[in-house]
CSV table of C-alpha atoms in Angstrom, one decimal:
chain,number,residue,atom,x,y,z
P,21,MET,CA,118.6,128.2,86.3
P,22,THR,CA,121.1,129.3,89.0
P,23,ALA,CA,122.4,126.5,91.2
P,24,LEU,CA,120.9,126.6,94.7
P,25,PRO,CA,123.2,126.3,97.7
P,26,ASP,CA,123.5,122.9,99.4
P,27,ILE,CA,121.2,122.2,102.3
P,28,PRO,CA,122.8,121.8,105.7
P,29,LEU,CA,121.5,118.3,106.3
P,30,PRO,CA,122.5,115.7,108.8
P,31,SER,CA,124.2,112.6,107.5
P,32,GLY,CA,121.8,110.0,106.0
P,33,ILE,CA,119.5,112.5,104.4
P,34,ARG,CA,119.6,113.4,100.7
P,35,SER,CA,117.9,116.1,98.6
P,36,ARG,CA,116.4,115.3,95.2
P,37,TYR,CA,113.7,116.3,92.8
P,38,VAL,CA,110.7,114.4,91.4
P,39,ASP,CA,109.1,115.7,88.2
P,40,GLY,CA,105.5,115.4,87.1
P,41,ILE,CA,103.7,115.5,90.4
P,42,ASN,CA,100.3,117.1,89.8
P,43,GLY,CA,101.9,119.9,87.8
P,44,LEU,CA,104.8,120.3,90.2
P,45,ARG,CA,108.6,119.6,90.2
P,46,MET,CA,108.7,118.5,93.8
P,47,HIS,CA,111.8,118.9,96.0
P,48,VAL,CA,112.1,116.0,98.4
P,49,LEU,CA,114.3,115.1,101.3
P,50,GLU,CA,114.7,111.3,101.8
P,51,ALA,CA,116.2,109.1,104.5
P,52,GLY,CA,116.4,105.3,104.5
P,53,PHE,CA,116.5,105.2,100.7
P,54,GLU,CA,119.5,102.9,100.5
P,55,THR,CA,117.5,99.6,100.6
P,56,ARG,CA,114.4,98.7,98.7
P,57,GLY,CA,111.3,97.1,100.2
P,58,ARG,CA,111.2,99.3,103.4
P,59,PRO,CA,107.8,100.5,104.7
P,60,CYS,CA,107.3,104.2,103.9
P,61,VAL,CA,106.3,107.2,106.0
P,62,LEU,CA,105.4,110.6,104.5
P,63,LEU,CA,106.2,113.8,106.5
P,64,LEU,CA,104.3,117.0,105.7
P,65,HIS,CA,105.5,120.4,107.0
P,66,GLY,CA,103.6,123.5,107.9
P,67,PHE,CA,104.1,127.3,107.8
P,68,PRO,CA,106.6,128.9,107.6
P,69,GLU,CA,108.5,125.7,107.4
P,70,LEU,CA,110.0,123.4,104.8
P,71,ALA,CA,110.9,119.7,104.4
P,72,PHE,CA,114.1,120.8,106.2
P,73,SER,CA,111.9,121.1,109.4
P,74,TRP,CA,112.0,117.3,109.7
P,75,ARG,CA,115.8,117.0,109.5
P,76,LYS,CA,116.2,116.0,113.1
P,77,MET,CA,113.7,113.2,113.1
P,78,MET,CA,114.4,111.6,109.7
P,79,PRO,CA,117.6,109.7,110.6
P,80,GLN,CA,115.8,108.2,113.6
P,81,LEU,CA,112.9,107.0,111.6
P,82,ALA,CA,115.2,105.6,108.9
P,83,ALA,CA,117.3,103.8,111.5
P,84,ALA,CA,114.1,102.1,112.6
P,85,GLY,CA,113.7,100.6,109.1
P,86,TYR,CA,111.5,103.2,107.3
P,87,HIS,CA,111.9,104.9,104.0
P,88,VAL,CA,111.2,108.5,105.0
P,89,ILE,CA,109.9,111.0,102.4
P,90,ALA,CA,109.5,114.7,103.2
P,91,PRO,CA,108.6,117.1,100.4
P,92,ASP,CA,108.6,120.9,100.2
P,93,GLN,CA,104.9,121.2,99.7
P,94,ARG,CA,103.1,123.2,97.0
P,95,GLY,CA,104.0,126.9,97.6
P,96,TYR,CA,107.2,126.2,99.4
P,97,GLY,CA,111.0,126.1,99.1
P,98,ARG,CA,112.5,124.3,96.1
P,99,THR,CA,109.3,122.8,94.8
P,100,THR,CA,108.3,124.6,91.6
P,101,GLY,CA,105.2,124.7,89.3
P,102,TRP,CA,102.9,126.6,91.6
P,103,ASP,CA,101.6,130.1,91.1
P,104,ALA,CA,103.1,132.8,93.4
P,105,ASN,CA,100.7,135.6,92.5
P,106,TYR,CA,98.1,136.8,94.9
P,107,ASP,CA,95.7,137.0,92.0
P,108,GLY,CA,96.8,133.6,90.6
P,109,ASP,CA,95.5,130.1,90.8
P,110,LEU,CA,94.1,129.9,94.4
P,111,ALA,CA,92.2,126.7,93.8
P,112,SER,CA,95.4,124.7,93.3
P,113,PHE,CA,96.2,125.2,97.0
P,114,ARG,CA,92.9,123.8,98.3
P,115,LEU,CA,93.1,120.8,100.7
P,116,THR,CA,91.9,118.2,98.2
P,117,ASN,CA,94.5,119.2,95.7
P,118,LEU,CA,97.2,119.1,98.4
P,119,VAL,CA,96.1,115.5,99.1
P,120,ARG,CA,96.4,114.8,95.3
P,121,ASP,CA,100.0,116.2,95.5
P,122,ALA,CA,100.8,113.7,98.3
P,123,LEU,CA,99.2,110.8,96.4
P,124,GLY,CA,101.1,111.7,93.3
P,125,LEU,CA,104.4,111.8,95.1
P,126,LEU,CA,103.9,108.4,96.7
P,127,SER,CA,102.8,106.9,93.4
P,128,ALA,CA,106.0,108.3,91.7
P,129,PHE,CA,108.1,106.5,94.3
P,130,GLY,CA,106.2,103.2,93.6
P,131,TYR,CA,104.1,103.1,96.8
P,132,ARG,CA,100.4,102.0,96.8
P,133,HIS,CA,100.2,102.6,100.5
P,134,VAL,CA,102.3,104.0,103.3
P,135,ASP,CA,102.5,103.0,107.0
P,136,ALA,CA,101.8,106.5,108.1
P,137,VAL,CA,101.5,110.2,107.2
P,138,PHE,CA,102.8,112.7,109.8
P,139,GLY,CA,101.7,116.3,109.4
P,140,HIS,CA,102.8,119.4,111.4
P,141,ASP,CA,100.9,122.7,111.7
P,142,PHE,CA,99.1,123.2,108.3
P,143,GLY,CA,100.6,119.9,107.2
P,144,SER,CA,98.5,118.4,110.0
P,145,SER,CA,95.4,119.4,108.1
P,146,VAL,CA,96.7,117.9,104.9
P,147,ALA,CA,97.6,114.7,106.7
P,148,ALA,CA,94.1,114.5,108.3
P,149,TRP,CA,92.5,114.9,104.9
P,150,CYS,CA,94.9,112.3,103.4
P,151,ALA,CA,93.7,109.8,106.1
P,152,LEU,CA,90.0,110.8,105.7
P,153,LEU,CA,89.9,110.6,101.9
P,154,ARG,CA,92.3,107.7,101.2
P,155,PRO,CA,92.5,105.4,104.3
P,156,ASP,CA,93.6,102.6,101.9
P,157,VAL,CA,96.8,104.5,101.0
P,158,PHE,CA,97.5,106.3,104.3
P,159,ARG,CA,97.3,103.4,106.8
P,160,SER,CA,97.8,105.6,109.9
P,161,VAL,CA,98.2,109.3,110.7
P,162,ALA,CA,99.9,111.4,113.3
P,163,LEU,CA,98.7,115.0,113.6
P,164,MET,CA,101.1,117.5,115.2
P,165,SER,CA,100.3,120.9,116.7
P,166,ALA,CA,97.0,121.4,114.9
P,167,PRO,CA,94.1,119.2,116.0
P,168,PHE,CA,91.4,118.2,113.5
P,169,ALA,CA,87.7,118.7,114.0
P,170,GLY,CA,86.5,116.7,111.1
P,171,PRO,CA,84.9,117.8,107.8
P,172,PRO,CA,82.6,120.9,107.8
P,173,ALA,CA,79.0,119.9,108.4
P,174,LEU,CA,76.2,120.3,105.8
P,175,PRO,CA,73.1,122.3,106.8
P,176,PHE,CA,70.8,119.7,108.3
P,177,ASN,CA,67.0,119.3,108.5
P,178,THR,CA,66.4,122.7,106.8
P,179,ALA,CA,63.9,121.7,104.1
P,180,ASP,CA,60.9,123.2,106.0
P,181,ALA,CA,62.8,125.9,107.8
P,182,PRO,CA,62.9,129.6,106.6
P,183,ALA,CA,65.7,130.1,104.1
P,184,ARG,CA,68.8,131.4,105.8
P,185,HIS,CA,71.9,132.9,104.2
P,186,ALA,CA,75.3,132.1,105.7
P,187,ALA,CA,76.0,134.8,108.2
P,188,GLU,CA,79.4,136.4,108.3
P,189,ASP,CA,81.4,135.4,111.4
P,190,PRO,CA,80.9,138.4,113.8
P,191,ILE,CA,84.3,137.6,115.5
P,192,HIS,CA,86.2,140.0,113.3
P,193,ARG,CA,84.0,142.9,114.1
P,194,GLU,CA,84.0,142.0,117.8
P,195,LEU,CA,87.8,141.7,117.9
P,196,ALA,CA,88.1,145.1,116.2
P,197,ALA,CA,85.7,146.6,118.7
P,198,LEU,CA,87.6,145.5,121.8
P,199,PRO,CA,89.1,148.2,124.1
P,200,ARG,CA,92.5,146.9,122.7
P,201,PRO,CA,91.4,146.4,119.1
P,202,ARG,CA,92.6,143.0,117.6
P,203,LYS,CA,92.5,140.9,114.5
P,204,HIS,CA,93.0,137.2,113.8
P,205,TYR,CA,96.2,136.2,112.1
P,206,GLN,CA,94.6,133.8,109.6
P,207,TRP,CA,92.6,136.7,108.1
P,208,TYR,CA,95.6,138.9,108.2
P,209,TYR,CA,97.5,136.2,106.3
P,210,SER,CA,94.8,136.4,103.7
P,211,THR,CA,95.3,140.1,102.9
P,212,ARG,CA,97.2,141.3,99.9
P,213,GLU,CA,99.8,143.1,102.1
P,214,ALA,CA,100.8,140.1,104.3
P,215,ASN,CA,103.5,138.7,101.9
P,216,ALA,CA,105.2,142.0,101.3
P,217,ASN,CA,105.2,142.8,105.0
P,218,MET,CA,107.1,139.6,105.8
P,219,HIS,CA,109.2,139.3,102.7
P,220,HIS,CA,110.3,142.9,103.0
P,221,ALA,CA,110.2,143.1,106.8
P,222,PRO,CA,112.0,146.1,108.2
P,223,GLN,CA,114.2,143.9,110.3
P,224,GLY,CA,115.0,141.6,107.3
P,225,VAL,CA,113.7,138.0,106.7
P,226,HIS,CA,116.3,136.4,108.9
P,227,ASP,CA,115.4,138.4,112.0
P,228,PHE,CA,111.7,138.2,111.2
P,229,LEU,CA,111.9,134.4,111.2
P,230,ARG,CA,114.1,134.4,114.3
P,231,ALA,CA,111.5,136.4,116.3
P,232,TYR,CA,108.6,134.4,114.8
P,233,TYR,CA,110.1,131.1,115.7
P,234,HIS,CA,111.0,132.3,119.2
P,235,HIS,CA,107.6,133.8,119.9
P,236,LYS,CA,105.8,130.5,119.2
P,237,SER,CA,108.4,128.3,121.0
P,238,ALA,CA,108.8,127.1,124.5
P,239,ASP,CA,111.7,129.6,124.8
P,240,TRP,CA,109.1,132.4,125.0
P,241,LYS,CA,108.2,132.0,128.7
P,242,ASP,CA,104.7,133.5,128.4
P,243,ASN,CA,103.5,130.4,126.3
P,244,ALA,CA,101.5,128.7,129.0
P,245,PRO,CA,98.4,127.4,127.1
P,246,TYR,CA,95.0,126.3,128.4
P,247,PRO,CA,91.6,125.5,126.9
P,248,LEU,CA,89.5,128.5,125.9
P,249,LYS,CA,85.8,128.5,126.6
P,250,SER,CA,84.4,129.7,123.3
P,251,TRP,CA,84.9,131.3,119.9
P,252,THR,CA,84.2,134.8,121.2
P,253,ALA,CA,86.3,137.9,120.9
P,254,ALA,CA,86.8,138.1,124.7
P,255,GLU,CA,88.1,134.5,124.9
P,256,ILE,CA,90.3,134.3,121.8
P,257,ALA,CA,91.8,137.7,122.7
P,258,LYS,CA,93.6,135.8,125.4
P,259,LEU,CA,95.8,134.2,122.7
P,260,PRO,CA,99.3,135.6,122.2
P,261,THR,CA,99.7,138.3,119.6
P,262,TYR,CA,101.1,135.8,117.0
P,263,TYR,CA,97.5,134.4,116.8
P,264,VAL,CA,95.4,137.4,117.7
P,265,MET,CA,97.3,140.5,116.6
P,266,ASP,CA,96.9,144.1,117.6
P,267,PHE,CA,94.7,145.6,114.9
P,268,VAL,CA,97.1,148.2,113.7
P,269,LYS,CA,100.2,146.0,113.6
P,270,ASP,CA,101.4,143.7,110.9
P,271,MET,CA,103.2,140.4,111.6
P,272,ALA,CA,106.7,141.8,111.2
P,273,ALA,CA,106.0,144.5,113.8
P,274,THR,CA,104.2,142.0,116.1
P,275,VAL,CA,107.0,139.6,116.4
P,276,ALA,CA,109.7,142.3,116.4
P,277,GLU,CA,108.6,143.1,120.0
P,278,GLU,CA,109.6,139.6,121.1
P,279,MET,CA,113.0,139.4,119.3
P,280,PRO,CA,115.3,137.3,121.6
P,281,SER,CA,118.6,138.8,122.8
P,282,ALA,CA,121.9,138.0,121.2
P,283,ALA,CA,122.7,135.8,124.2
P,284,ALA,CA,119.4,133.9,123.8
P,285,ILE,CA,120.1,133.3,120.1
P,286,ALA,CA,123.6,132.1,120.8
P,287,ALA,CA,122.2,129.7,123.4
P,288,ASN,CA,119.5,128.3,121.1
P,289,THR,CA,120.4,124.6,120.4
P,290,TRP,CA,117.2,123.6,118.5
P,291,LEU,CA,117.5,126.3,115.9
P,292,PRO,CA,121.0,127.8,115.7
P,293,ASP,CA,121.6,130.7,113.4
P,294,SER,CA,123.3,128.4,110.9
P,295,GLU,CA,120.1,126.4,110.5
P,296,LEU,CA,117.8,129.4,110.6
P,297,SER,CA,120.0,130.9,107.8
P,298,PHE,CA,118.7,128.1,105.4
P,299,TYR,CA,115.1,129.1,106.1
P,300,SER,CA,115.8,132.8,105.7
P,301,ALA,CA,117.6,132.2,102.4
P,302,GLU,CA,114.8,130.1,101.0
P,303,TYR,CA,112.1,132.6,102.0
P,304,THR,CA,114.1,135.5,100.8
P,305,ARG,CA,114.2,133.8,97.5
P,306,THR,CA,110.6,132.6,97.2
P,307,GLY,CA,108.6,135.0,99.4
P,308,PHE,CA,105.7,133.7,101.6
P,309,GLN,CA,102.8,133.9,99.3
P,310,GLY,CA,102.8,130.2,98.4
P,311,GLY,CA,102.1,129.3,102.1
P,312,LEU,CA,99.7,132.2,102.6
P,313,GLN,CA,97.5,130.8,99.7
P,314,TRP,CA,96.7,127.9,102.0
P,315,TYR,CA,95.2,130.3,104.6
P,316,ARG,CA,93.3,132.1,101.9
P,317,CYS,CA,91.7,128.9,100.8
P,318,GLY,CA,90.4,128.5,104.3
P,319,THR,CA,89.3,132.0,105.1
P,320,SER,CA,87.6,132.7,101.7
P,321,GLY,CA,84.9,130.0,102.2
P,322,ALA,CA,85.0,129.3,98.5
P,323,PHE,CA,86.1,125.7,99.0
P,324,LEU,CA,83.8,124.9,101.9
P,325,PRO,CA,81.2,123.2,99.7
P,326,GLU,CA,83.7,120.8,98.3
P,327,LEU,CA,84.9,119.8,101.8
P,328,GLN,CA,81.2,119.3,102.8
P,329,THR,CA,81.1,116.4,100.4
P,330,TRP,CA,82.6,114.4,103.3
P,331,SER,CA,80.4,115.8,106.0
P,332,GLY,CA,80.0,113.2,108.8
P,333,ARG,CA,83.0,111.2,107.7
P,334,THR,CA,85.6,110.3,110.4
P,335,ILE,CA,89.3,109.3,110.4
P,336,ASP,CA,89.1,105.6,111.2
P,337,VAL,CA,92.7,104.5,110.7
P,338,PRO,CA,94.9,104.5,113.8
P,339,SER,CA,95.7,108.1,114.7
P,340,ALA,CA,97.7,110.1,117.2
P,341,PHE,CA,98.2,113.7,118.2
P,342,ILE,CA,101.4,115.2,119.3
P,343,SER,CA,101.9,118.9,120.3
P,344,GLY,CA,104.2,120.9,122.5
P,345,LYS,CA,102.9,121.5,126.1
P,346,GLN,CA,103.8,125.1,125.6
P,347,ASP,CA,102.0,125.3,122.2
P,348,TRP,CA,98.8,127.5,122.0
P,349,GLY,CA,98.1,125.8,118.6
P,350,THR,CA,96.4,122.9,120.5
P,351,TYR,CA,93.7,125.3,121.8
P,352,GLN,CA,93.6,128.2,119.3
P,353,ARG,CA,90.2,126.9,118.0
P,354,PRO,CA,88.1,126.3,121.2
P,355,GLY,CA,86.8,122.8,121.4
P,356,VAL,CA,88.6,121.3,118.5
P,357,PHE,CA,91.2,119.4,120.6
P,358,GLU,CA,88.3,117.7,122.4
P,359,THR,CA,86.2,117.1,119.3
P,360,MET,CA,89.2,115.4,117.6
P,361,GLN,CA,89.5,112.9,120.4
P,362,SER,CA,85.7,112.3,120.9
P,363,LYS,CA,84.3,112.4,117.4
P,364,ALA,CA,86.6,113.2,114.5
P,365,CYS,CA,89.1,110.3,115.0
P,366,THR,CA,87.6,107.0,115.9
P,367,ASN,CA,90.8,105.1,116.5
P,368,MET,CA,93.0,107.5,118.3
P,369,ILE,CA,95.7,105.5,120.1
P,370,GLY,CA,97.9,108.3,121.4
P,371,CYS,CA,97.6,112.0,122.5
P,372,HIS,CA,100.7,113.6,123.8
P,373,LEU,CA,101.7,117.1,125.0
P,374,VAL,CA,105.5,117.3,125.0
P,375,ASP,CA,107.0,119.4,127.8
P,376,GLY,CA,109.7,121.8,126.7
P,377,ALA,CA,108.2,122.4,123.3
P,378,GLY,CA,106.1,125.1,121.9
P,379,HIS,CA,104.7,125.1,118.3
P,380,TRP,CA,107.8,123.7,116.6
P,381,VAL,CA,107.6,120.4,118.5
P,382,GLN,CA,109.5,118.2,116.1
P,383,GLN,CA,112.4,120.8,116.0
P,384,GLU,CA,112.4,121.7,119.7
P,385,GLN,CA,112.1,118.1,121.1
P,386,PRO,CA,113.0,115.8,118.2
P,387,ALA,CA,114.2,112.9,120.3
P,388,GLU,CA,111.0,112.6,122.2
P,389,VAL,CA,108.8,113.2,119.2
P,390,SER,CA,110.7,110.5,117.3
P,391,ARG,CA,110.2,108.1,120.2
P,392,LEU,CA,106.5,108.8,120.3
P,393,LEU,CA,106.1,108.4,116.6
P,394,LEU,CA,108.0,105.1,116.5
P,395,GLN,CA,105.9,103.9,119.5
P,396,PHE,CA,102.8,104.9,117.6
P,397,LEU,CA,103.9,103.1,114.4
P,398,GLU,CA,104.4,99.9,116.4
P,399,LYS,CA,101.0,100.2,118.1
P,400,ALA,CA,99.2,101.0,114.9
P,401,LYS,CA,100.4,97.8,113.3
P,402,SER,CA,98.6,95.8,116.1
P,403,VAL,CA,95.3,97.7,115.9
P,404,ARG,CA,94.9,98.1,112.2
């Protein structure tokens, strides 16, 4: 196997591998590993990110006394053992198996429980299910940039009702029928073409990721989110094109229209080109299909019955939500942000929208996010 280049990590973070994790050889970043007996926190990244996405926060959490573990999750980066084929093993990417990955990793490190699991973007969904399924292991949870509405509901009180088949969501037909035809990015990500489009983007992977990260950040000045009224084509078409795309465009073409200027790139302090180059090298090497499989698990509906096993269950451990004030991710599913606070999480002790951050909140505003998470960890100890 060809040796991979070093990762441009801040001082105090090391890169290592752990074998035998639910069929994976897992690549992990660690901070605070020098002394045994520390409480542990687990950090779960989203798409298109890596364990590297936590690099700015890990030293602060370690300095506060924590052993910090951040893996490249199944389908990503330097973790191996997953199936990269579109027609491959989709079931291994379902949410319950991603929770199993997290449990296996902690067990390998000798932890029977952790003080908290923090998840960003799609990692927020995994973190939520970790706390829902194993509250004994994951003693608190912070969700970032993607709110959680709870498990899908079972059909209720239907024994004497006429039999009804699950209707296909009309939203896709309605989006396509708008005067400006549109499509939803999660369903686009589920197509066979999506990986090749991004992996072989006309502008190259580096410029594709630069535009993608820019478009969803606070640097893109049109990111001024607000709650949407309903899951209807007319309402969700108000979302930026990185969520509700023009029907005839792929993602590479979509974000190319928002490519920042050379001056803006040079002025970017939260993701300088030297750091973006690590992302682009990794995704050039692996492609995007591993991360896209997660979306396919959601859009296919095939794994819904399994998740309905926990219908009606709530997250009862101390929880928090942190997102960028300029992040549309908070509102992309109308009503979920509110449902999370009123129903899905019964012990929510913090909800913060950080100004000056879009979707990449822990990279755009790491000092403030670290402060909020350490504050949450202290508060969680007193209410557990």
